[in-house]
Amino acid sequence: IWFMHESAHFSRVARDHLNRNYGQRWIGREGSNYKKYSSVEADCTKALELNSKYTKALLRRARALEQTGDLEAALKDSFIVCIHEDVSNKTSFLKLHEIYVKLVEQQVQENLANRKFLLPSKYTIKIFIEYFPKDPVFSRLQHPTNFPQFFKKPLEALKNAEYDDIIPLCTEIIKSDEFDKLSSSKLEVLLLRATFYILLGDYVSAIRDFESILNSEDATDDVKICALIKRARVYVKLEMLEIAFEDFELAISINARYGDIYYQRGQTYLLMEKLDDAKRDFERAVECNSNFGMAYLLTCYVDFKLAEENLDLRLTRVVVKKFERAFKRFLNPPESIYCYTLYADVQLCLNFKKADACLAKAIVKYPEYAVILETRGLLQLQWHDNIDKAMEYFNKAIELDYKCETAYKELGKLEIRRENFEKAIKLLDKALIFCCTYKELLQIYILRNSAKVQLDVKNELGSIPPILRSISDFIKIQNVEKPDWLKRTSSAVQLEVKTNYFISKQLV
């Protein structure tokens, strides 16, 4: 479209100026007469200086920006087009959606490829340890006077919750000249290091250590089983469910009475919302180990979800009674805290006041645990949308533990609602530091882009049209449902995991 023919968009003075300076150009056309996208962008910008609502120029500049890789700027232009058109043009909206998806995927990939690995909070690690009561390394903590001399430093660090020291201490032992000469318990050093690689989010290194254990003839059955179920956990995180379930079956074939296997598989079924299968596995875990507190609490929780699904009031009352008895049974953290948070989740559907009272009691009893404050903050929003109270609890949680990803994310969401976009972006940037799975990163980048585009539009248009929020909400829903696990990891992880997958297939 020639500038001189755009009489509907420009005054006579503007058309005369454009015809003199750009008479032989197609504005923003990427055809044979105009290949340089940076020049397209410059021409469109000139046109928009004369008429900021010229949607064709905005669209063409968005395409040029997309081609040069400036997806954030392209997204802003696409949003403004949709605002001017009142989302009436399907082509414009589809282009907006395409750029939005492309930007989020690019951001997640860059984050995964360049991120610095960080361990989660101490509470998260303590809960993780409770998931594996039969773990041969964790079991050694019950007899601290009997630590093997070569393994003493990493085990002391584990006992004292000096978690940042564990991987370096294990690596020092593994790289020593004496390592190959040690007894078969040396493989527990690899198991401990692999465990903390999982917590770190370094799945490639974890898988390598698990492979070393499983390929060793010296590995005991307990060490092999633990390696298999923890490797399965990695595959679940990568959504490679087929091979994860193969690892669970291999572990069962070694020892069908090993309760940790059923607990981990039950958690996988719970993630898949297969409640009956999850219930069966959690109950089996308790049968194998009657002292497995986490498994028992999840049998209660799954019973509640089933009662809720089937509108079974009798079962609901039974579950509530079970939780109330569990408080007397599990007196120490982290099981006791897990009991409080799960019970509060149950009461959310029954009695908000009781849920809040439960968490208030937990905070008094365990003031050092940030997770309870996070949970109570979420309750304030679900109960009566009390933003101020929720923000108070989230900020207190961060004061206790600076690694509270959920608190940063929720505060970011609340600042978006308050239109404090710059503050929201800073909070979401902090949340990005502490999450390492594709799904978590995806959710936070979607929120961050929503805040960023609203800030940019507000700066450009002077206000935020209500329709902008509707567009953002629709795109959030569309984007979260995107499935392909291969797009959820860095290229290094993809290569390593795919290679191990095909090798395991050949061995079978």
Short mmCIF file of C-alpha atoms in Angstrom, two decimals:
data_model
loop_
_atom_site.label_atom_id
_atom_site.label_comp_id
_atom_site.label_asym_id
_atom_site.label_seq_id
_atom_site.Cartn_x
_atom_site.Cartn_y
_atom_site.Cartn_z
CA ILE A 1 0.00 0.00 0.00
CA TRP A 2 1.51 3.33 -1.07
CA PHE A 3 1.72 6.19 1.39
CA MET A 4 0.04 8.43 -1.19
CA HIS A 5 -3.02 6.17 -1.21
CA GLU A 6 -3.48 6.20 2.59
CA SER A 7 -5.76 9.24 2.54
CA ALA A 8 -8.04 7.71 5.17
CA HIS A 9 -5.17 7.74 7.68
CA PHE A 10 -3.34 11.05 7.07
CA SER A 11 -4.07 14.72 6.63
CA ARG A 12 -3.09 16.44 3.36
CA VAL A 13 -0.02 18.01 5.01
CA ALA A 14 1.11 14.62 6.29
CA ARG A 15 0.51 12.96 2.91
CA ASP A 16 2.54 15.62 1.12
CA HIS A 17 5.44 15.08 3.57
CA LEU A 18 5.32 11.31 3.17
CA ASN A 19 5.07 11.45 -0.62
CA ARG A 20 8.10 13.74 -0.83
CA ASN A 21 10.26 11.55 1.41
CA TYR A 22 8.90 8.05 0.84
CA GLY A 23 7.18 8.28 -2.51
CA GLN A 24 8.90 5.24 -3.99
CA ARG A 25 8.64 2.99 -0.92
CA TRP A 26 6.19 0.42 0.20
CA ILE A 27 5.81 1.10 3.90
CA GLY A 28 6.87 -1.92 5.86
CA ARG A 29 6.70 -4.27 2.87
CA GLU A 30 9.19 -7.10 3.08
CA GLY A 31 9.09 -7.70 -0.70
CA SER A 32 11.91 -7.55 -3.21
CA ASN A 33 12.00 -3.73 -3.11
CA TYR A 34 12.51 -3.55 0.64
CA LYS A 35 14.40 -6.29 2.45
CA LYS A 36 16.02 -4.56 5.39
CA TYR A 37 13.79 -5.00 8.43
CA SER A 38 15.54 -2.29 10.39
CA SER A 39 14.64 0.19 7.65
CA VAL A 40 11.06 -1.11 7.67
CA GLU A 41 10.94 -0.42 11.39
CA ALA A 42 12.33 3.11 10.90
CA ASP A 43 9.78 3.91 8.15
CA CYS A 44 6.89 2.64 10.24
CA THR A 45 8.09 4.63 13.23
CA LYS A 46 8.12 7.80 11.10
CA ALA A 47 4.59 7.08 9.95
CA LEU A 48 3.43 6.49 13.53
CA GLU A 49 4.91 9.81 14.64
CA LEU A 50 2.40 11.43 12.28
CA ASN A 51 -0.48 9.14 13.22
CA SER A 52 -0.04 6.95 16.32
CA LYS A 53 -3.22 4.99 15.50
CA TYR A 54 -2.10 3.87 12.04
CA THR A 55 -2.66 0.15 12.62
CA LYS A 56 -1.12 -1.03 9.35
CA ALA A 57 2.15 0.64 10.27
CA LEU A 58 1.98 -0.86 13.76
CA LEU A 59 1.39 -4.35 12.33
CA ARG A 60 4.21 -4.03 9.82
CA ARG A 61 6.59 -2.71 12.44
CA ALA A 62 5.61 -5.66 14.68
CA ARG A 63 6.48 -8.07 11.84
CA ALA A 64 9.83 -6.33 11.29
CA LEU A 65 10.62 -6.39 15.01
CA GLU A 66 9.69 -10.07 15.11
CA GLN A 67 12.10 -10.81 12.27
CA THR A 68 14.94 -8.94 14.00
CA GLY A 69 14.28 -10.82 17.25
CA ASP A 70 12.87 -7.95 19.33
CA LEU A 71 9.81 -9.91 20.38
CA GLU A 72 8.98 -7.74 23.40
CA ALA A 73 8.64 -4.64 21.20
CA ALA A 74 6.74 -6.66 18.59
CA LEU A 75 4.34 -7.84 21.31
CA LYS A 76 3.69 -4.28 22.46
CA ASP A 77 2.85 -3.13 18.92
CA SER A 78 0.57 -6.15 18.41
CA PHE A 79 -1.28 -5.41 21.64
CA ILE A 80 -1.80 -1.76 20.63
CA VAL A 81 -3.19 -2.89 17.26
CA CYS A 82 -5.72 -5.15 19.00
CA ILE A 83 -6.67 -2.30 21.35
CA HIS A 84 -7.27 0.10 18.45
CA GLU A 85 -9.28 -2.56 16.60
CA ASP A 86 -11.17 -3.57 19.76
CA VAL A 87 -10.07 -7.18 19.08
CA SER A 88 -12.36 -7.27 16.04
CA ASN A 89 -9.67 -8.36 13.56
CA LYS A 90 -9.00 -12.10 13.87
CA THR A 91 -5.77 -11.89 11.83
CA SER A 92 -4.31 -9.26 14.17
CA PHE A 93 -5.24 -11.27 17.23
CA LEU A 94 -3.74 -14.48 15.84
CA LYS A 95 -0.52 -12.58 15.11
CA LEU A 96 -0.50 -11.27 18.67
CA HIS A 97 -0.95 -14.79 20.02
CA GLU A 98 1.82 -16.14 17.77
CA ILE A 99 4.31 -13.50 18.96
CA TYR A 100 3.29 -14.01 22.60
CA VAL A 101 3.88 -17.78 22.42
CA LYS A 102 7.16 -17.31 20.57
CA LEU A 103 8.40 -14.78 23.15
CA VAL A 104 7.53 -16.96 26.17
CA GLU A 105 9.15 -20.04 24.63
CA GLN A 106 12.28 -18.04 23.79
CA GLN A 107 12.48 -16.67 27.33
CA VAL A 108 12.07 -20.11 28.92
CA GLN A 109 14.67 -21.70 26.64
CA GLU A 110 17.17 -18.92 27.34
CA ASN A 111 16.55 -19.22 31.07
CA LEU A 112 17.06 -22.99 31.09
CA ALA A 113 20.19 -22.73 28.93
CA ASN A 114 21.85 -19.97 30.97
CA ARG A 115 20.48 -20.32 34.48
CA LYS A 116 22.63 -20.66 37.56
CA PHE A 117 21.57 -23.70 39.59
CA LEU A 118 20.38 -22.94 43.12
CA LEU A 119 19.17 -25.27 45.85
CA PRO A 120 15.62 -24.70 47.13
CA SER A 121 14.81 -23.66 50.69
CA LYS A 122 15.87 -25.82 53.64
CA TYR A 123 12.24 -26.74 54.34
CA THR A 124 11.81 -28.02 50.76
CA ILE A 125 14.93 -30.17 51.16
CA LYS A 126 13.78 -31.53 54.53
CA ILE A 127 10.40 -32.47 53.02
CA PHE A 128 12.21 -34.13 50.08
CA ILE A 129 14.28 -36.23 52.51
CA GLU A 130 11.07 -37.43 54.18
CA TYR A 131 9.87 -38.73 50.78
CA PHE A 132 12.56 -41.45 50.99
CA PRO A 133 12.55 -43.08 54.46
CA LYS A 134 14.31 -46.19 53.09
CA ASP A 135 17.07 -44.23 51.34
CA PRO A 136 20.32 -45.90 52.50
CA VAL A 137 22.10 -42.53 52.77
CA PHE A 138 19.34 -40.72 54.65
CA SER A 139 18.95 -43.74 56.92
CA ARG A 140 22.55 -43.26 58.10
CA LEU A 141 21.45 -40.05 59.85
CA GLN A 142 19.71 -42.22 62.46
CA HIS A 143 23.16 -43.46 63.57
CA PRO A 144 25.43 -40.40 63.43
CA THR A 145 28.19 -42.07 65.45
CA ASN A 146 28.62 -44.77 62.81
CA PHE A 147 29.36 -42.67 59.73
CA PRO A 148 32.03 -44.32 57.50
CA GLN A 149 35.24 -42.32 57.75
CA PHE A 150 35.48 -41.62 54.00
CA PHE A 151 31.82 -40.44 53.93
CA LYS A 152 31.88 -38.48 57.18
CA LYS A 153 32.11 -34.91 55.85
CA PRO A 154 29.12 -35.09 53.41
CA LEU A 155 26.99 -36.88 56.04
CA GLU A 156 27.88 -34.30 58.68
CA ALA A 157 26.86 -31.56 56.24
CA LEU A 158 23.57 -33.38 55.59
CA LYS A 159 22.91 -33.80 59.33
CA ASN A 160 23.64 -30.12 60.02
CA ALA A 161 21.55 -28.89 57.03
CA GLU A 162 24.68 -27.41 55.39
CA TYR A 163 23.22 -28.36 52.04
CA ASP A 164 25.33 -26.10 49.80
CA ASP A 165 28.45 -28.06 50.84
CA ILE A 166 27.18 -31.52 49.92
CA ILE A 167 27.87 -31.65 46.17
CA PRO A 168 31.45 -30.27 46.48
CA LEU A 169 32.23 -32.67 49.35
CA CYS A 170 30.87 -35.67 47.44
CA THR A 171 32.76 -34.64 44.30
CA GLU A 172 35.99 -34.40 46.27
CA ILE A 173 35.57 -38.04 47.39
CA ILE A 174 34.55 -39.28 43.92
CA LYS A 175 37.56 -37.65 42.27
CA SER A 176 40.04 -38.89 44.83
CA ASP A 177 42.53 -41.63 43.91
CA GLU A 178 41.16 -43.86 46.69
CA PHE A 179 37.54 -43.85 45.48
CA ASP A 180 37.78 -46.99 43.32
CA LYS A 181 39.41 -48.88 46.18
CA LEU A 182 36.62 -48.13 48.67
CA SER A 183 33.92 -50.61 49.69
CA SER A 184 30.62 -50.89 47.82
CA SER A 185 29.14 -48.18 50.08
CA LYS A 186 31.14 -45.70 47.97
CA LEU A 187 28.16 -45.74 45.58
CA GLU A 188 26.14 -44.02 48.29
CA VAL A 189 28.35 -40.97 47.69
CA LEU A 190 27.18 -40.94 44.06
CA LEU A 191 23.60 -41.43 45.22
CA LEU A 192 23.79 -38.47 47.60
CA ARG A 193 25.36 -36.24 44.94
CA ALA A 194 22.73 -37.26 42.37
CA THR A 195 20.00 -36.50 44.92
CA PHE A 196 21.27 -32.97 45.38
CA TYR A 197 21.68 -32.52 41.64
CA ILE A 198 17.93 -33.19 41.41
CA LEU A 199 17.23 -30.59 44.09
CA LEU A 200 19.53 -28.21 42.21
CA GLY A 201 17.65 -28.79 38.95
CA ASP A 202 20.76 -30.15 37.22
CA TYR A 203 19.07 -33.20 35.70
CA VAL A 204 21.88 -34.08 33.29
CA SER A 205 24.38 -34.51 36.13
CA ALA A 206 21.84 -36.44 38.21
CA ILE A 207 21.12 -38.88 35.39
CA ARG A 208 24.85 -39.45 34.82
CA ASP A 209 25.36 -40.39 38.48
CA PHE A 210 22.32 -42.68 38.45
CA GLU A 211 23.66 -44.40 35.34
CA SER A 212 27.01 -44.97 37.07
CA ILE A 213 25.24 -46.59 40.02
CA LEU A 214 22.93 -48.78 37.91
CA ASN A 215 25.81 -49.96 35.71
CA SER A 216 27.91 -50.98 38.72
CA GLU A 217 28.04 -54.60 39.83
CA ASP A 218 28.82 -53.43 43.37
CA ALA A 219 25.50 -51.62 43.89
CA THR A 220 23.31 -53.10 46.62
CA ASP A 221 19.59 -53.60 45.99
CA ASP A 222 18.66 -50.65 48.22
CA VAL A 223 21.01 -48.32 46.37
CA LYS A 224 19.75 -49.54 42.97
CA ILE A 225 16.11 -49.11 43.95
CA CYS A 226 16.73 -45.64 45.30
CA ALA A 227 18.58 -44.68 42.10
CA LEU A 228 15.71 -46.02 39.97
CA ILE A 229 12.93 -44.19 41.79
CA LYS A 230 14.87 -40.94 41.92
CA ARG A 231 15.68 -41.22 38.22
CA ALA A 232 11.97 -41.87 37.65
CA ARG A 233 11.29 -38.63 39.53
CA VAL A 234 13.53 -36.78 37.05
CA TYR A 235 11.65 -38.33 34.12
CA VAL A 236 8.34 -37.28 35.69
CA LYS A 237 9.59 -33.70 35.90
CA LEU A 238 10.49 -33.93 32.20
CA GLU A 239 7.07 -35.49 31.55
CA MET A 240 8.63 -38.68 30.17
CA LEU A 241 6.03 -40.73 31.99
CA GLU A 242 6.50 -43.94 29.98
CA ILE A 243 10.13 -44.38 30.99
CA ALA A 244 9.40 -43.15 34.53
CA PHE A 245 6.88 -45.97 35.01
CA GLU A 246 9.41 -48.43 33.55
CA ASP A 247 11.86 -47.40 36.28
CA PHE A 248 9.18 -47.89 38.93
CA GLU A 249 8.50 -51.39 37.59
CA LEU A 250 12.22 -52.23 37.55
CA ALA A 251 12.46 -51.14 41.18
CA ILE A 252 9.44 -53.29 42.14
CA SER A 253 11.03 -56.29 40.39
CA ILE A 254 14.02 -55.95 42.75
CA ASN A 255 11.99 -55.60 45.96
CA ALA A 256 8.19 -55.44 45.90
CA ARG A 257 8.09 -54.56 49.62
CA TYR A 258 10.03 -51.30 49.26
CA GLY A 259 7.44 -48.67 50.28
CA ASP A 260 9.26 -45.67 48.78
CA ILE A 261 8.54 -46.97 45.26
CA TYR A 262 4.78 -46.88 45.77
CA TYR A 263 4.92 -43.47 47.43
CA GLN A 264 6.79 -41.95 44.47
CA ARG A 265 4.55 -43.66 41.92
CA GLY A 266 1.51 -42.54 43.91
CA GLN A 267 2.69 -38.94 43.73
CA THR A 268 3.00 -39.35 39.95
CA TYR A 269 -0.56 -40.67 39.73
CA LEU A 270 -1.70 -37.73 41.87
CA LEU A 271 -0.08 -35.30 39.43
CA MET A 272 -1.91 -37.12 36.63
CA GLU A 273 -5.17 -36.80 38.66
CA LYS A 274 -5.56 -40.59 38.72
CA LEU A 275 -6.88 -40.59 42.27
CA ASP A 276 -7.81 -44.28 42.56
CA ASP A 277 -4.35 -45.37 41.42
CA ALA A 278 -2.71 -42.82 43.73
CA LYS A 279 -4.77 -44.03 46.71
CA ARG A 280 -3.83 -47.66 46.02
CA ASP A 281 -0.11 -46.84 45.87
CA PHE A 282 -0.11 -44.64 49.00
CA GLU A 283 -1.91 -47.37 50.92
CA ARG A 284 0.63 -49.92 49.68
CA ALA A 285 3.45 -47.63 50.82
CA VAL A 286 1.94 -47.56 54.33
CA GLU A 287 1.52 -51.36 54.29
CA CYS A 288 5.22 -51.71 53.53
CA ASN A 289 6.23 -49.14 56.15
CA SER A 290 3.68 -48.33 58.86
CA ASN A 291 5.84 -45.40 60.05
CA PHE A 292 5.79 -43.67 56.66
CA GLY A 293 4.11 -40.46 57.79
CA MET A 294 4.08 -38.62 54.45
CA ALA A 295 2.41 -41.59 52.75
CA TYR A 296 -0.24 -41.86 55.46
CA LEU A 297 -1.08 -38.15 55.22
CA LEU A 298 -1.46 -38.42 51.45
CA THR A 299 -3.83 -41.40 51.81
CA CYS A 300 -6.01 -39.07 53.90
CA TYR A 301 -5.69 -36.26 51.37
CA VAL A 302 -6.56 -38.48 48.39
CA ASP A 303 -9.56 -39.81 50.30
CA PHE A 304 -10.71 -36.22 50.68
CA LYS A 305 -10.26 -35.50 46.96
CA LEU A 306 -12.28 -38.63 46.14
CA ALA A 307 -14.99 -37.61 48.63
CA GLU A 308 -15.09 -34.14 47.06
CA GLU A 309 -15.30 -35.62 43.57
CA ASN A 310 -18.14 -38.00 44.53
CA LEU A 311 -19.93 -35.57 46.88
CA ASP A 312 -19.50 -38.11 49.68
CA LEU A 313 -20.14 -36.23 52.93
CA ARG A 314 -19.65 -39.33 55.10
CA LEU A 315 -16.16 -39.91 53.72
CA THR A 316 -15.37 -36.21 54.11
CA ARG A 317 -16.18 -36.38 57.84
CA VAL A 318 -14.03 -39.53 58.16
CA VAL A 319 -11.07 -37.77 56.49
CA VAL A 320 -11.36 -34.74 58.77
CA LYS A 321 -11.28 -37.04 61.81
CA LYS A 322 -8.22 -38.85 60.42
CA PHE A 323 -6.34 -35.57 60.05
CA GLU A 324 -7.30 -34.49 63.56
CA ARG A 325 -5.92 -37.77 64.92
CA ALA A 326 -2.79 -37.34 62.77
CA PHE A 327 -1.89 -34.15 64.68
CA LYS A 328 -1.43 -36.30 67.79
CA ARG A 329 0.57 -38.89 65.86
CA PHE A 330 2.97 -36.62 63.95
CA LEU A 331 4.42 -34.22 66.48
CA ASN A 332 7.63 -33.14 64.76
CA PRO A 333 8.41 -31.24 61.57
CA PRO A 334 8.36 -31.67 58.68
CA GLU A 335 5.52 -34.27 58.96
CA SER A 336 3.62 -32.10 61.45
CA ILE A 337 3.85 -29.06 59.14
CA TYR A 338 2.77 -31.17 56.18
CA CYS A 339 -0.20 -32.26 58.29
CA TYR A 340 -1.16 -28.64 59.06
CA THR A 341 -0.96 -27.50 55.43
CA LEU A 342 -2.88 -30.50 54.04
CA TYR A 343 -5.55 -30.17 56.75
CA ALA A 344 -5.90 -26.46 55.94
CA ASP A 345 -6.31 -27.37 52.25
CA VAL A 346 -9.11 -29.78 53.21
CA GLN A 347 -10.81 -27.17 55.40
CA LEU A 348 -10.63 -24.62 52.56
CA CYS A 349 -13.51 -26.48 50.94
CA LEU A 350 -15.44 -26.84 54.20
CA ASN A 351 -14.78 -23.97 56.59
CA PHE A 352 -12.45 -21.07 55.81
CA LYS A 353 -12.32 -19.93 59.43
CA LYS A 354 -11.15 -23.34 60.59
CA ALA A 355 -8.52 -23.43 57.84
CA ASP A 356 -7.21 -20.01 58.88
CA ALA A 357 -7.26 -20.95 62.58
CA CYS A 358 -5.29 -24.12 61.78
CA LEU A 359 -2.59 -22.13 59.98
CA ALA A 360 -2.52 -19.47 62.71
CA LYS A 361 -1.84 -22.21 65.26
CA ALA A 362 0.90 -23.67 63.03
CA ILE A 363 2.61 -20.27 62.73
CA VAL A 364 2.71 -19.90 66.52
CA LYS A 365 4.06 -23.43 66.91
CA TYR A 366 6.57 -23.24 64.03
CA PRO A 367 7.37 -19.53 63.50
CA GLU A 368 10.54 -20.31 61.52
CA TYR A 369 8.76 -22.12 58.64
CA ALA A 370 7.96 -19.76 55.76
CA VAL A 371 5.78 -22.31 53.93
CA ILE A 372 3.01 -21.88 56.52
CA LEU A 373 2.98 -18.12 55.95
CA GLU A 374 2.83 -18.69 52.19
CA THR A 375 -0.11 -21.05 52.63
CA ARG A 376 -1.94 -18.59 54.89
CA GLY A 377 -1.34 -15.81 52.36
CA LEU A 378 -2.96 -17.90 49.64
CA LEU A 379 -5.89 -18.61 51.96
CA GLN A 380 -6.55 -14.87 52.42
CA LEU A 381 -7.00 -14.52 48.66
CA GLN A 382 -9.22 -17.59 48.33
CA TRP A 383 -11.27 -16.71 51.39
CA HIS A 384 -12.21 -13.06 50.92
CA ASP A 385 -9.65 -11.70 48.45
CA ASN A 386 -7.90 -9.76 51.20
CA ILE A 387 -4.95 -8.43 49.21
CA ASP A 388 -3.37 -6.44 52.06
CA LYS A 389 -3.40 -9.40 54.46
CA ALA A 390 -2.13 -11.78 51.78
CA MET A 391 0.76 -9.43 50.96
CA GLU A 392 1.61 -9.16 54.66
CA TYR A 393 2.00 -12.96 54.95
CA PHE A 394 3.95 -13.28 51.68
CA ASN A 395 6.38 -10.55 52.75
CA LYS A 396 6.85 -12.21 56.15
CA ALA A 397 7.57 -15.49 54.38
CA ILE A 398 10.30 -13.84 52.31
CA GLU A 399 11.81 -12.26 55.45
CA LEU A 400 12.11 -15.79 56.90
CA ASP A 401 13.32 -17.47 53.71
CA TYR A 402 14.50 -15.48 50.69
CA LYS A 403 13.99 -18.53 48.46
CA CYS A 404 10.17 -18.42 48.65
CA GLU A 405 9.36 -18.65 44.95
CA THR A 406 5.60 -18.84 45.58
CA ALA A 407 5.62 -15.68 47.70
CA TYR A 408 7.49 -13.71 45.01
CA LYS A 409 5.12 -14.97 42.31
CA GLU A 410 1.96 -14.20 44.28
CA LEU A 411 3.23 -10.74 45.24
CA GLY A 412 3.99 -10.10 41.57
CA LYS A 413 0.43 -11.08 40.62
CA LEU A 414 -1.01 -8.79 43.29
CA GLU A 415 1.15 -5.86 42.16
CA ILE A 416 -0.15 -6.39 38.61
CA ARG A 417 -3.69 -6.12 39.97
CA ARG A 418 -2.69 -2.86 41.67
CA GLU A 419 -1.10 -1.65 38.41
CA ASN A 420 2.32 -1.38 40.08
CA PHE A 421 3.90 -2.96 37.03
CA GLU A 422 7.55 -2.07 37.65
CA LYS A 423 7.38 -3.56 41.14
CA ALA A 424 5.59 -6.63 39.77
CA ILE A 425 8.35 -7.21 37.21
CA LYS A 426 11.06 -7.03 39.90
CA LEU A 427 9.22 -9.54 42.08
CA LEU A 428 8.64 -11.94 39.19
CA ASP A 429 12.32 -11.67 38.22
CA LYS A 430 13.17 -12.88 41.74
CA ALA A 431 10.71 -15.76 41.39
CA LEU A 432 12.44 -16.79 38.15
CA ILE A 433 15.72 -17.27 40.02
CA PHE A 434 14.28 -20.02 42.21
CA CYS A 435 12.24 -22.14 39.79
CA CYS A 436 13.72 -24.67 37.40
CA THR A 437 10.91 -26.59 35.66
CA TYR A 438 9.40 -25.59 32.37
CA LYS A 439 5.89 -25.27 33.80
CA GLU A 440 6.98 -22.96 36.63
CA LEU A 441 9.04 -20.80 34.29
CA LEU A 442 6.22 -20.66 31.78
CA GLN A 443 3.72 -19.41 34.36
CA ILE A 444 6.06 -16.71 35.65
CA TYR A 445 7.10 -15.47 32.21
CA ILE A 446 3.45 -15.22 31.19
CA LEU A 447 2.79 -13.06 34.26
CA ARG A 448 5.94 -11.00 33.65
CA ASN A 449 5.07 -10.35 30.00
CA SER A 450 1.57 -9.33 31.04
CA ALA A 451 3.05 -6.78 33.46
CA LYS A 452 5.63 -5.57 30.93
CA VAL A 453 3.18 -5.06 28.08
CA GLN A 454 0.72 -3.24 30.34
CA LEU A 455 3.54 -0.98 31.54
CA ASP A 456 4.63 -0.28 27.94
CA VAL A 457 1.07 0.41 26.77
CA LYS A 458 0.42 2.64 29.77
CA ASN A 459 3.58 4.65 29.00
CA GLU A 460 2.60 4.97 25.34
CA LEU A 461 -1.15 5.55 25.57
CA GLY A 462 -1.29 7.20 29.00
CA SER A 463 -3.72 4.64 30.41
CA ILE A 464 -4.56 0.96 30.30
CA PRO A 465 -7.71 0.11 28.32
CA PRO A 466 -9.80 -2.57 30.11
CA ILE A 467 -9.72 -4.73 26.98
CA LEU A 468 -5.95 -5.16 27.41
CA ARG A 469 -6.48 -7.26 30.55
CA SER A 470 -9.01 -9.44 28.73
CA ILE A 471 -6.55 -10.09 25.91
CA SER A 472 -3.78 -10.96 28.41
CA ASP A 473 -6.00 -13.38 30.33
CA PHE A 474 -7.05 -15.20 27.15
CA ILE A 475 -3.48 -15.66 25.98
CA LYS A 476 -2.44 -16.98 29.42
CA ILE A 477 -4.98 -19.77 29.15
CA GLN A 478 -3.93 -20.68 25.62
CA ASN A 479 -0.23 -20.71 26.41
CA VAL A 480 -0.24 -22.82 29.57
CA GLU A 481 -1.82 -25.73 27.76
CA LYS A 482 1.10 -26.20 25.36
CA PRO A 483 2.44 -29.78 25.85
CA ASP A 484 5.81 -30.92 24.30
CA TRP A 485 8.39 -31.85 26.95
CA LEU A 486 11.26 -31.42 24.46
CA LYS A 487 10.60 -27.68 24.51
CA ARG A 488 10.79 -27.68 28.28
CA THR A 489 14.48 -28.30 28.81
CA SER A 490 17.79 -27.00 27.58
CA SER A 491 19.31 -28.72 24.53
CA ALA A 492 21.93 -30.43 26.74
CA VAL A 493 19.25 -32.07 28.87
CA GLN A 494 17.27 -33.07 25.76
CA LEU A 495 20.28 -34.82 24.25
CA GLU A 496 21.29 -36.59 27.47
CA VAL A 497 17.79 -37.79 28.34
CA LYS A 498 16.95 -38.93 24.81
CA THR A 499 20.24 -40.83 24.57
CA ASN A 500 19.65 -42.63 27.88
CA TYR A 501 16.07 -43.37 26.87
CA PHE A 502 17.05 -45.08 23.63
CA ILE A 503 19.93 -46.99 25.29
CA SER A 504 17.53 -48.29 27.96
CA LYS A 505 15.10 -49.39 25.23
CA GLN A 506 17.84 -51.36 23.49
CA LEU A 507 18.89 -53.01 26.76
CA VAL A 508 15.30 -54.09 27.41
#
